[in-house]
Every structure is written in C-alpha cells, then in structure tokens.
Coordinates of N, CA and C in Angstrom, one line a residue:
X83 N -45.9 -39.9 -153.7 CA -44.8 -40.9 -154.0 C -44.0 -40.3 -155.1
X84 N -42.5 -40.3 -155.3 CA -41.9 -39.7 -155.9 C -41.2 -41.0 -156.9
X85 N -42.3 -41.0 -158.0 CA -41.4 -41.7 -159.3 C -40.2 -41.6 -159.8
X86 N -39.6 -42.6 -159.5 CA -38.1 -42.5 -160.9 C -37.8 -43.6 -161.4
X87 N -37.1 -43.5 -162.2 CA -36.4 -45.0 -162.9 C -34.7 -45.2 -163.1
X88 N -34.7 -46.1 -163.7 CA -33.3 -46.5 -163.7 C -33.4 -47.5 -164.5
X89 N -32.0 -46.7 -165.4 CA -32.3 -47.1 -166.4 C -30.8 -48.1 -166.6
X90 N -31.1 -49.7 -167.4 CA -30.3 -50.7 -166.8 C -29.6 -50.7 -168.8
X91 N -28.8 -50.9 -169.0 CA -28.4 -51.1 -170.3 C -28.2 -52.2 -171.1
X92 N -29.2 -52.4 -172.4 CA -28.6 -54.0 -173.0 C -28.2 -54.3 -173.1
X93 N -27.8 -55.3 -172.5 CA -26.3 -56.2 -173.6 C -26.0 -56.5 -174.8
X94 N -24.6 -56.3 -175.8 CA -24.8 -56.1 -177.1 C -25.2 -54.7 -177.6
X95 N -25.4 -53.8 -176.8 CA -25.7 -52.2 -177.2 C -24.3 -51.6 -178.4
X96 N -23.9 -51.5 -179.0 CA -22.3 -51.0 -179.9 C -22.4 -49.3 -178.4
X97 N -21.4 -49.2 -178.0 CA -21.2 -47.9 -177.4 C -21.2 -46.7 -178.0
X98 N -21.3 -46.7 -179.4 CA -21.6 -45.4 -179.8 C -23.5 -45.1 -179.7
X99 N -24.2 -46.0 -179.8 CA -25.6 -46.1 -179.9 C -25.9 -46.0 -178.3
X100 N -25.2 -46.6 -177.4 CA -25.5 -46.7 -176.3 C -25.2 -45.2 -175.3
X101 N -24.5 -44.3 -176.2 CA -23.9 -43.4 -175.5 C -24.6 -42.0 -176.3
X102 N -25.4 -42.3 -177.2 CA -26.2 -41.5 -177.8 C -27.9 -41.4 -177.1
X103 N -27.8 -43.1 -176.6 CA -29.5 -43.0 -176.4 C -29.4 -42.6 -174.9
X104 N -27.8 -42.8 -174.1 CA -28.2 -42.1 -172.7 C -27.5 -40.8 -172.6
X105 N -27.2 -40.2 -173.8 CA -27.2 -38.8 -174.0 C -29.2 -38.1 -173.8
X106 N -30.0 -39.6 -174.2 CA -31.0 -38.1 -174.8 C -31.7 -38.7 -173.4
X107 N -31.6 -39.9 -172.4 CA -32.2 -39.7 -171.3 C -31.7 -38.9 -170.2
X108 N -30.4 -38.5 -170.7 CA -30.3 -37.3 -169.3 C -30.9 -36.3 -169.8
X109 N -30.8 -35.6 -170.8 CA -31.3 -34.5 -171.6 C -32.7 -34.7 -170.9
X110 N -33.6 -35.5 -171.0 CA -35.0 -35.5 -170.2 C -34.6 -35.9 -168.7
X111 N -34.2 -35.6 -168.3 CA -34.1 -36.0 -166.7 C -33.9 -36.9 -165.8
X112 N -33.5 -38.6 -166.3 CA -33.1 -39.5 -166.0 C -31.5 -39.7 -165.5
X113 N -31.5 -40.0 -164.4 CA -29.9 -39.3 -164.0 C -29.4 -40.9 -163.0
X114 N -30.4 -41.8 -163.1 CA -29.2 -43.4 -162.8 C -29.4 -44.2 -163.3
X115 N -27.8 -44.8 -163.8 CA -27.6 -46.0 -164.8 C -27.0 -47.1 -164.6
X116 N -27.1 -48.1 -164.9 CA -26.4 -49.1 -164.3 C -25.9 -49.8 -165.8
X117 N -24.9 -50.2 -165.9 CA -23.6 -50.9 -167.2 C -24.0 -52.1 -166.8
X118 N -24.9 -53.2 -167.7 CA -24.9 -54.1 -167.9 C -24.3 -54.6 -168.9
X119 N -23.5 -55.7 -169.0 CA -22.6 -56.0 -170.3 C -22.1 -57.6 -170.4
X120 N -22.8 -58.5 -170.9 CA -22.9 -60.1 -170.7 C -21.9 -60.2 -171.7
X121 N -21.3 -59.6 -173.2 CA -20.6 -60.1 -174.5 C -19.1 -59.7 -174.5
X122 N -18.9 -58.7 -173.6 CA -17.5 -57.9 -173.6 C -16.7 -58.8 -172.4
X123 N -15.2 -58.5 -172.9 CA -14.5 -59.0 -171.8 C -14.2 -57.6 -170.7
X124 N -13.4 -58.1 -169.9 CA -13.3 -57.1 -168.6 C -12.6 -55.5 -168.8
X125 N -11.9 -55.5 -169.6 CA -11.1 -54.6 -170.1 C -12.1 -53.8 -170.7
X126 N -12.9 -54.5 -172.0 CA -13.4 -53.5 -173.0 C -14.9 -52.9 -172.0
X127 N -15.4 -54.0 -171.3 CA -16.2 -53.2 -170.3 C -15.5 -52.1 -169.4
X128 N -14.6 -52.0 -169.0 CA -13.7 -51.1 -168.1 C -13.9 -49.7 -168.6
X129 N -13.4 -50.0 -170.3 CA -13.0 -49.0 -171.3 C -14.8 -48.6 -171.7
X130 N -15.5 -49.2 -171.7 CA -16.5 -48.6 -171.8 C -17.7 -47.4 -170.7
X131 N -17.5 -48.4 -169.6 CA -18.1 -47.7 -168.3 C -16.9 -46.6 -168.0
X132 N -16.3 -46.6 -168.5 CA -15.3 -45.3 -168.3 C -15.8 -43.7 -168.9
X133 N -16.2 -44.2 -170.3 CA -16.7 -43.2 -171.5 C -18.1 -43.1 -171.0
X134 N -19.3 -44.1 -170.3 CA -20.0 -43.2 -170.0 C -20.0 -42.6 -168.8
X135 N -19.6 -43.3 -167.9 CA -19.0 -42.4 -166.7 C -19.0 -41.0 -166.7
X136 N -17.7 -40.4 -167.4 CA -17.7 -39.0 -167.8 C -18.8 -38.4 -168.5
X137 N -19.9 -39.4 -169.2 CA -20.9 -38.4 -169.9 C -21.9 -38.2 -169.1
X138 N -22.2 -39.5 -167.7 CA -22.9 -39.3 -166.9 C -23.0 -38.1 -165.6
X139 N -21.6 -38.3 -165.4 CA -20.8 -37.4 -164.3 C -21.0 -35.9 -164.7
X140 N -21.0 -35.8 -166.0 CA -20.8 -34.3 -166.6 C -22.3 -33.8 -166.4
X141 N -23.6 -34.4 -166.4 CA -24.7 -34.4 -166.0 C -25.3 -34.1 -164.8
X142 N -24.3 -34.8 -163.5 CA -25.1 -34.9 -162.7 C -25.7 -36.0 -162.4
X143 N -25.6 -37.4 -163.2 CA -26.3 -38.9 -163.1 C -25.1 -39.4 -162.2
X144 N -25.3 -40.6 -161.7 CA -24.8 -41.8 -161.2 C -25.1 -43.0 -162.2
X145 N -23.7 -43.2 -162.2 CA -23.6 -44.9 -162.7 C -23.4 -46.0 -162.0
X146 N -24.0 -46.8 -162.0 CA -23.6 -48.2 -161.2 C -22.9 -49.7 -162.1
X147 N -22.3 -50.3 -161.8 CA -21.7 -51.2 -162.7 C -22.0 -52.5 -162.1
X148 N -22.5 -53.5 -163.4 CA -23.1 -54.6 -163.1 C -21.8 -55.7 -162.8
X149 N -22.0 -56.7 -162.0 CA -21.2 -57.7 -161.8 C -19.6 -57.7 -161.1
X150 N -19.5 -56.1 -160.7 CA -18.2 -55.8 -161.2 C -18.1 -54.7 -160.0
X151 N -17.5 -55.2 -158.5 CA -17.5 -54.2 -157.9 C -15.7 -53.6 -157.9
X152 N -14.8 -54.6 -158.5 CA -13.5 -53.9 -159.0 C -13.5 -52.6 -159.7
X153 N -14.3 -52.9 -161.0 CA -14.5 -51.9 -162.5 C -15.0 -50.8 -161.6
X154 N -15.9 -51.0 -161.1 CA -16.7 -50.0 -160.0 C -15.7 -48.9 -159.2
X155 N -14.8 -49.6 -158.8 CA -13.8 -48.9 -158.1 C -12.8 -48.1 -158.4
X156 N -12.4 -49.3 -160.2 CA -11.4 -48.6 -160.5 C -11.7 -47.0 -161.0
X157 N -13.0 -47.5 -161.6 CA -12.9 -46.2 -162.5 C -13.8 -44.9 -162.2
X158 N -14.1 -45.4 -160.5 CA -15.0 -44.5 -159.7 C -16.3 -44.5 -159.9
X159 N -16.8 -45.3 -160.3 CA -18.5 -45.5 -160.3 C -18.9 -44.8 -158.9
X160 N -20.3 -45.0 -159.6 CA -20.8 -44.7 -158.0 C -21.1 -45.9 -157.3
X161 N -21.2 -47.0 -157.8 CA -21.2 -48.3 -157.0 C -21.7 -49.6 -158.2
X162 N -22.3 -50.5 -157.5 CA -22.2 -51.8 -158.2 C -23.1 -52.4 -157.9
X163 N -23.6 -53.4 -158.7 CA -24.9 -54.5 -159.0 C -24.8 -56.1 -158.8
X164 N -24.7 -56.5 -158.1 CA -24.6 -57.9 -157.6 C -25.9 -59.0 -157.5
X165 N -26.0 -60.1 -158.3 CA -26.6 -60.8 -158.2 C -26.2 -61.8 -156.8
X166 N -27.0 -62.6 -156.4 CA -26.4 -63.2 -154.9 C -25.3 -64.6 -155.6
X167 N -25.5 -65.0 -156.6 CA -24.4 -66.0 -157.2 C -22.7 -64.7 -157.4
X168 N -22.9 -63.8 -158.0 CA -22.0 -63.2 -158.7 C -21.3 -62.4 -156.8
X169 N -22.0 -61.9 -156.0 CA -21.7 -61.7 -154.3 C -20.7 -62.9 -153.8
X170 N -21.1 -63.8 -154.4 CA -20.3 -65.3 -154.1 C -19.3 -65.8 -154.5
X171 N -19.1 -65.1 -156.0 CA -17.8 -66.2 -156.6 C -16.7 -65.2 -155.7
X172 N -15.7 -66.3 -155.4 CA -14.3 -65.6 -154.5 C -14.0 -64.8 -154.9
X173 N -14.0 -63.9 -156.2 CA -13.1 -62.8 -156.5 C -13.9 -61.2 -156.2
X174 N -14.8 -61.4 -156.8 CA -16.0 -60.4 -155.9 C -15.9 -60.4 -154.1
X175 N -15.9 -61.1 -153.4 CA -15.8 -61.2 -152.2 C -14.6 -61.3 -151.5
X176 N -13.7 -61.4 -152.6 CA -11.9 -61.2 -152.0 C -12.3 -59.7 -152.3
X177 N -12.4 -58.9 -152.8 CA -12.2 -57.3 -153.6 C -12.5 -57.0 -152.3
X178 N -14.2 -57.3 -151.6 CA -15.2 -56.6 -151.4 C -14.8 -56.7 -149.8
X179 N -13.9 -58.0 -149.2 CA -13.3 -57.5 -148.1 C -12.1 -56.9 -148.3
X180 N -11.4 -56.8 -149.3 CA -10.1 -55.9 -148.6 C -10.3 -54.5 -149.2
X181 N -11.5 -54.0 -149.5 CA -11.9 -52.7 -149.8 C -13.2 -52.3 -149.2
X182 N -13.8 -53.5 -148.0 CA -15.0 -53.1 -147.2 C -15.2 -51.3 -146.8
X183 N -13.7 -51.1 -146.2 CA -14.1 -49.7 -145.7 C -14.4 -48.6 -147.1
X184 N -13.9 -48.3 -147.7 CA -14.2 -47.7 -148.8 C -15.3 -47.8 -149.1
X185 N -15.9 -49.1 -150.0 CA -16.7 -49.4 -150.3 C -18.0 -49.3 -149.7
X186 N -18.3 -49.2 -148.4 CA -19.3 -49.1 -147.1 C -19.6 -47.8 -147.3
X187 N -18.5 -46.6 -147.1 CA -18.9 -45.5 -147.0 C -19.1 -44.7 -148.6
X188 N -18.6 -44.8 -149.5 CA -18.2 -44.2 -150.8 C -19.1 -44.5 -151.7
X189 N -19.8 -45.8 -152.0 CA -20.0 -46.4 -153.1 C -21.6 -47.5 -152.6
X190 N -22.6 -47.3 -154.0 CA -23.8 -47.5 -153.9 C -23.6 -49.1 -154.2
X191 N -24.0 -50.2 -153.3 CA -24.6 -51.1 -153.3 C -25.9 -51.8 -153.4
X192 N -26.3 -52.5 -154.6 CA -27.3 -53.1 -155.0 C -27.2 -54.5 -155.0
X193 N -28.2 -55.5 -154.3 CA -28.4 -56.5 -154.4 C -29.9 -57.4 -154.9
X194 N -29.7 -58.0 -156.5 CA -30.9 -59.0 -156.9 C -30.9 -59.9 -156.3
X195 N -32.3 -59.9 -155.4 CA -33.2 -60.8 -154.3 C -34.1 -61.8 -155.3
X196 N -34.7 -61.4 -156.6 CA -35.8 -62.2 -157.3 C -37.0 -62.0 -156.5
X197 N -37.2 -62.7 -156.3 CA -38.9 -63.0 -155.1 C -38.4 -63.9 -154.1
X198 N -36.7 -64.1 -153.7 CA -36.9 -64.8 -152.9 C -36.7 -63.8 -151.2
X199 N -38.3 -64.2 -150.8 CA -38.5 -63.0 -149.4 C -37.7 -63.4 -148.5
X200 N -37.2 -64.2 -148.0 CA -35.9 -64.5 -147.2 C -34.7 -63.9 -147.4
X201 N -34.3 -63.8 -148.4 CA -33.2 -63.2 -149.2 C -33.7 -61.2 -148.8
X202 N -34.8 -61.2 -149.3 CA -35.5 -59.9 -149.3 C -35.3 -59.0 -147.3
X203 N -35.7 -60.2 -147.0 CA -35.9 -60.0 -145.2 C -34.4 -59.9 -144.4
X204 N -33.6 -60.6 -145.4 CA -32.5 -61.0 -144.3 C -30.9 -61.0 -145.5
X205 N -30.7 -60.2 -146.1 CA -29.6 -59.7 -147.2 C -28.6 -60.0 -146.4
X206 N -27.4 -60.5 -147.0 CA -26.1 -61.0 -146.3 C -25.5 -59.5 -146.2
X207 N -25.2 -59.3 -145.0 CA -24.6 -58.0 -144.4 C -23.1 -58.1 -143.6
X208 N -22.9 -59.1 -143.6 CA -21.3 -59.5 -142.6 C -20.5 -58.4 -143.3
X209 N -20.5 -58.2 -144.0 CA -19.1 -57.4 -145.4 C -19.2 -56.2 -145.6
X210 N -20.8 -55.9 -146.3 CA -21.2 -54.7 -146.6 C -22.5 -54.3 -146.7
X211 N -22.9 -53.1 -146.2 CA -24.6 -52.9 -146.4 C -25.2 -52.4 -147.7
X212 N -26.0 -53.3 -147.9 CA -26.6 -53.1 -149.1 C -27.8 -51.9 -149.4
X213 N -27.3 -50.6 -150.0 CA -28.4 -49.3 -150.4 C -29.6 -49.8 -151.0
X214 N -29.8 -50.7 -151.6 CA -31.1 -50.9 -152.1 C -31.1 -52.4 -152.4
X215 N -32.1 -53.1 -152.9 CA -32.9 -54.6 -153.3 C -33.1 -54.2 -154.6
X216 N -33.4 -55.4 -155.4 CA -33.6 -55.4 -156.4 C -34.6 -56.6 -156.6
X217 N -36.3 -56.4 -157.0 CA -36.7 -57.0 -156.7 C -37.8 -57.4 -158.2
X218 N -37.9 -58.8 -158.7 CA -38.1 -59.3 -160.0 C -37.8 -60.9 -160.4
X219 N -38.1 -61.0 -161.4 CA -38.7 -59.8 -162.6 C -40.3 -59.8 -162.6
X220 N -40.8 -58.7 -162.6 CA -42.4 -58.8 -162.5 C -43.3 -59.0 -163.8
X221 N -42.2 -58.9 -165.3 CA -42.7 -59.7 -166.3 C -41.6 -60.3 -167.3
X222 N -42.0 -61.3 -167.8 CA -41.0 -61.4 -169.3 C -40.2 -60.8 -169.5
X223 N -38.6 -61.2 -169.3 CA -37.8 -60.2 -170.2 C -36.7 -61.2 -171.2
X224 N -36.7 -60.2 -171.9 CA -35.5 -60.7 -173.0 C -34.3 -60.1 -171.9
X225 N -33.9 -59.9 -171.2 CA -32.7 -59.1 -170.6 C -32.3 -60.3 -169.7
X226 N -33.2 -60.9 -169.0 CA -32.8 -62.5 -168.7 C -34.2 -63.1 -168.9
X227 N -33.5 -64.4 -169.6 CA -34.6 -65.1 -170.2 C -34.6 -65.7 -169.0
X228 N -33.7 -66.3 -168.3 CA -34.3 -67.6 -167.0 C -35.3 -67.5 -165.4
X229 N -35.1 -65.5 -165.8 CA -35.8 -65.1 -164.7 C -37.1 -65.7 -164.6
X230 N -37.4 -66.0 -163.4 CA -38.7 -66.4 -162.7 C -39.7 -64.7 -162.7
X231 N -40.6 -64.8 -163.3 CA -41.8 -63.6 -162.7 C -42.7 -64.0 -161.7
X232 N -43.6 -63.2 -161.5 CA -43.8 -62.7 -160.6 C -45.0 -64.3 -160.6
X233 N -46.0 -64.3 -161.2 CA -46.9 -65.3 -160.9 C -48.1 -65.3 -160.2
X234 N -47.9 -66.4 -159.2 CA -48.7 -66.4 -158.0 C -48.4 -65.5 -157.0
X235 N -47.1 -65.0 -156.8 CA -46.8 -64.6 -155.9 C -47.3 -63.0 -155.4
X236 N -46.9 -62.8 -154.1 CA -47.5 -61.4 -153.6 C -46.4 -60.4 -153.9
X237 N -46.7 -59.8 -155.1 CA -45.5 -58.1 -155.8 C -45.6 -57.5 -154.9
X238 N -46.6 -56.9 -153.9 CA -46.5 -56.0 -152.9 C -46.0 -56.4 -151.5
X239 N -45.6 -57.6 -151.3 CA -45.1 -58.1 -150.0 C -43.6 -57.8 -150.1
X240 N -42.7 -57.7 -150.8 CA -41.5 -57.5 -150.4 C -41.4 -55.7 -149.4
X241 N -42.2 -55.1 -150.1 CA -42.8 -53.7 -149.6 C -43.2 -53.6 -147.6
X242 N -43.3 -54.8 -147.9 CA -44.0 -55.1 -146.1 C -42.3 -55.6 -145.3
X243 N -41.9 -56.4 -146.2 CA -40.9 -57.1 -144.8 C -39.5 -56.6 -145.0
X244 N -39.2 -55.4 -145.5 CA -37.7 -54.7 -145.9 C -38.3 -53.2 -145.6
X245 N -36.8 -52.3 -144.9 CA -37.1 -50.9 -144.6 C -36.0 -50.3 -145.9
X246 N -35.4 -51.3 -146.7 CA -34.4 -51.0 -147.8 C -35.3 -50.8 -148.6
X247 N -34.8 -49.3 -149.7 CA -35.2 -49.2 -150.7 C -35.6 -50.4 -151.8
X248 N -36.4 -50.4 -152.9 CA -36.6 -51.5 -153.6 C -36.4 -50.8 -154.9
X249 N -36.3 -51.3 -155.8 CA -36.1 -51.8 -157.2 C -37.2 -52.5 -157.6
X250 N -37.7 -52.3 -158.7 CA -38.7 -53.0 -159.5 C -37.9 -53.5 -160.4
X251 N -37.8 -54.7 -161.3 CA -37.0 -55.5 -162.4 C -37.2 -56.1 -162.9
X252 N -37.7 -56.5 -164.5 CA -37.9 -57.5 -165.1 C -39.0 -56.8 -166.3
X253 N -38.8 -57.0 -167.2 CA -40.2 -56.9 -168.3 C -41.0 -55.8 -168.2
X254 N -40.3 -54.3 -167.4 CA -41.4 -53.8 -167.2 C -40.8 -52.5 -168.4
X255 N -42.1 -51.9 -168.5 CA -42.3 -51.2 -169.7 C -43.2 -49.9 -169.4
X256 N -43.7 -49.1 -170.5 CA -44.6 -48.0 -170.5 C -46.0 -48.0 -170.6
X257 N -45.9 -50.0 -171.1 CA -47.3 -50.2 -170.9 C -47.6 -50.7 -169.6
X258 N -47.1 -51.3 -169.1 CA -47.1 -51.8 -167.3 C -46.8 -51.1 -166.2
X259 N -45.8 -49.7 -166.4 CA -45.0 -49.4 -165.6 C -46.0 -48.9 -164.0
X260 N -47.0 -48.1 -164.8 CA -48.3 -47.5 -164.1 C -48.8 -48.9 -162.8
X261 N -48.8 -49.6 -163.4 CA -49.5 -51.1 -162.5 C -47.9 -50.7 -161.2
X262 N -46.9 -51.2 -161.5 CA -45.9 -51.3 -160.7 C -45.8 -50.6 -159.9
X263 N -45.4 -48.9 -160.3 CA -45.9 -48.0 -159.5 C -47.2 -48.1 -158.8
X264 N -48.3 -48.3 -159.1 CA -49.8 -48.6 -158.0 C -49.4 -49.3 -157.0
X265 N -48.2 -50.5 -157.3 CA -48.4 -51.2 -156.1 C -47.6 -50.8 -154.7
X266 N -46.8 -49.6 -155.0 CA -46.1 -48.9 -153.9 C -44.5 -49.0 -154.3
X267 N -43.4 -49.2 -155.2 CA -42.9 -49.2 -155.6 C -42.8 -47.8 -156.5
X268 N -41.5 -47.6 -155.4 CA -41.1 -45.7 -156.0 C -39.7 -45.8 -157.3
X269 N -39.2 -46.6 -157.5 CA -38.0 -46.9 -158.5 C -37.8 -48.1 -158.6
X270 N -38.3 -48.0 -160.4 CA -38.5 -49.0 -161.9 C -37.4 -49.5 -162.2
X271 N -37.0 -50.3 -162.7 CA -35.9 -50.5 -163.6 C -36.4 -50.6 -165.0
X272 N -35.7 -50.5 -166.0 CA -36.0 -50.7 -167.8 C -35.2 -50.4 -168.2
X273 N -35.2 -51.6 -169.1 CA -33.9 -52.0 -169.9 C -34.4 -51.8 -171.3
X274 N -34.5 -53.1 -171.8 CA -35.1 -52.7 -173.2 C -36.5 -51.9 -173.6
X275 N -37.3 -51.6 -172.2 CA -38.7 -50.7 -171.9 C -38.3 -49.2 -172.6
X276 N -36.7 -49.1 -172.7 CA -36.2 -47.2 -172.6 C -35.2 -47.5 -173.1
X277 N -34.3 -48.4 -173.9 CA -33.2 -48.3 -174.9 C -33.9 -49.1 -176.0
X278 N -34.8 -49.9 -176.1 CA -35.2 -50.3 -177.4 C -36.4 -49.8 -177.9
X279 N -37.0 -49.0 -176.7 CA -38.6 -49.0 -177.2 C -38.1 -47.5 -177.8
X280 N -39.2 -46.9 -178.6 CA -39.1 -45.1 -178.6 C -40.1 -44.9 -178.2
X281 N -40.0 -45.3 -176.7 CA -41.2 -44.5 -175.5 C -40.6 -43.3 -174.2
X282 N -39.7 -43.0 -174.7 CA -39.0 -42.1 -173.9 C -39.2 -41.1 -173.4
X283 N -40.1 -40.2 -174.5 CA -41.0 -39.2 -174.1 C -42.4 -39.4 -173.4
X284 N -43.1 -40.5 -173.9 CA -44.3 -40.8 -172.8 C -43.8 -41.3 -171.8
X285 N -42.6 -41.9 -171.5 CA -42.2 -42.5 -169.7 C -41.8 -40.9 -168.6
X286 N -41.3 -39.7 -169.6 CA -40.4 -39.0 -168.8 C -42.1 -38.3 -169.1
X287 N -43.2 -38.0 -169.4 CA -44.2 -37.2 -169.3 C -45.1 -37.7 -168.3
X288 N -45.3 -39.1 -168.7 CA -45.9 -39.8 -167.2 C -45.4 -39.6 -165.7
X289 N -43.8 -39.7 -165.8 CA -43.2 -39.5 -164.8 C -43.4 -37.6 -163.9
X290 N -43.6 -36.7 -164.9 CA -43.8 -35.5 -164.7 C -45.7 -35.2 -164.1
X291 N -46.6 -36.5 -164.4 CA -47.7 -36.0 -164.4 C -47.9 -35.9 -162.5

C-alpha cells in the first residue's frame, strides 16, 4: 500500500508562516495541498492561493482550493474541495455548470461525505465526477469543531462500498496516523497534525519506512 498525505492548511495561518512551513514540506516530499481559509475574504484568499500556487507548481505539488471552485479556476489550481452544503449554495453550482466541461476534464474534484455511507455510495454526479471522497473526521479536531467522529461507527466500511479514492479527515496525527493507515486507507489528511505539530520529520520517515 502506498502512503501519502495531504496536507490541508489552518485557518488563521499569516501567509508568510504558511508559505515557509509548506516550503519545508515539499523539501521532504509532500507534494498535495489543499487552501483552507475560514477568516479572509475572497480576494485576499485569491491573492493568497495564488503565491502558494507558484511555490507549489515550482515543485511539482498540486494545490487544491477549499470552498471555492471559481478561485480554483481563476488562478489554475489543480482543483477544489467541496463540502455537500458549500456543492449547494447557487453560486458554486451556477460556476460549476457553465464550466462543467473544463472542470470534468482539467481540474481535481473532492467531495466531504463525513460518515454519511449513502452520500459515500451514491455522490451527486449529474454535473461533475468527483476524483476522490473525503471521509471523517476519525478524531477530534480543532479544524472543525462540529465535526461528528468516527464512534460507533464502522472506519473501514466506507472502503467496502465506494471504488473512489478516499481521504482520511479529522484529528488525525503522528500519533494515530499508523491506526488509519492499518485500516486500508492509502491518503491522510493533516492539518494541524503537520502545520502545528513539529512532527514533520517522524511523519515523512514513517511514511519512507
């Protein structure tokens, strides 16, 4: 099974700090990111996924941009992150049909399912096909507090009823990551796990073992 991560960015990061600490994850080998950004307006997010854009691109990484499959476009992402609320509000879904064809072939789509396996089994496809799931949170996170984890529920069933790539999401870290991976899940997400922790060198050595 071939480990990777992806690495999701905090909200509130200042861009000079945020553009330093995914300087030193490509430098170790981490090459997809996704622009999360809850405090900025549309513009200064624009203006930001732009600057890492180029530092990503110059790499070799892909960036993906959260909430935002316009920003995504304008400024050539490699695609975009969609919750099933944010797929829904009209202006995401006005973009997303009059730039279906583009967007279908050119550009990486992600969709957060949570644990709900219906959602997981049967992703709204009328518009556009979705590259991967996103599937969480499997613990605590400060990155959303109202997220539902995992629980009672079965972590390794979404693995059974989808032939779409998956995403792991939520609370996971350097001290859990190993469990997630066990359960058949090839690509992590970590957010504060890999921009707040200084575990960057034991995640990229684990990942090497």
């Amino acid at each position: 099974m071939m480990k990777s991560i992806y690495a999701i960015t905090p909200s509130g990061m200042e861009i000079k700090n945020l553009i330093k600490e995914i300087e030193k994850m490509l430098d170790h080998g981490i090459r997809l990111f996704q622009y999360r950004e809850k405090d900025l307006n549309e513009n200064q997010i624009k203006d930001n996924a732009s600057l890492l854009l180029e530092i990503i691109k110059k790499n070799e990484g892909k960036l993906i941009i959260n909430d935002s499959p316009k920003i995504a476009v304008e400024i050539g992402a490699d695609g975009f992150h969609l919750g099933m609320e944010d797929y829904l509000k009209p202006k995401n879904l006005k973009f997303i049909k009059e730039h279906r064809e583009t967007i279908n072939s050119d550009y990486i789509k992600g969709l957060s399912c949570k644990w709900d396996f219906e959602l997981i089994k049967n992703p709204p496809e009328e518009i556009i096909t979705w590259n991967y799931l996103g599937i969480g949170a499997f613990y605590e996170s400060r990155t959303k507090t109202s997220a539902k984890t995992a629980e009672d529920k079965d972590v390794s069933f979404p693995l059974k009823i989808t032939t779409k790539p998956l995403v792991a999401i939520g609370g996971i870290n350097f001290d859990n990551m190993s469990r997630v991976f066990s359960l058949g899940y090839e690509t992590i997400a970590l957010s504060d796990g890999i921009f707040l922790k200084n575990d960057l060198k034991k995640i990229v050595k684990y990942l090497s073992l």
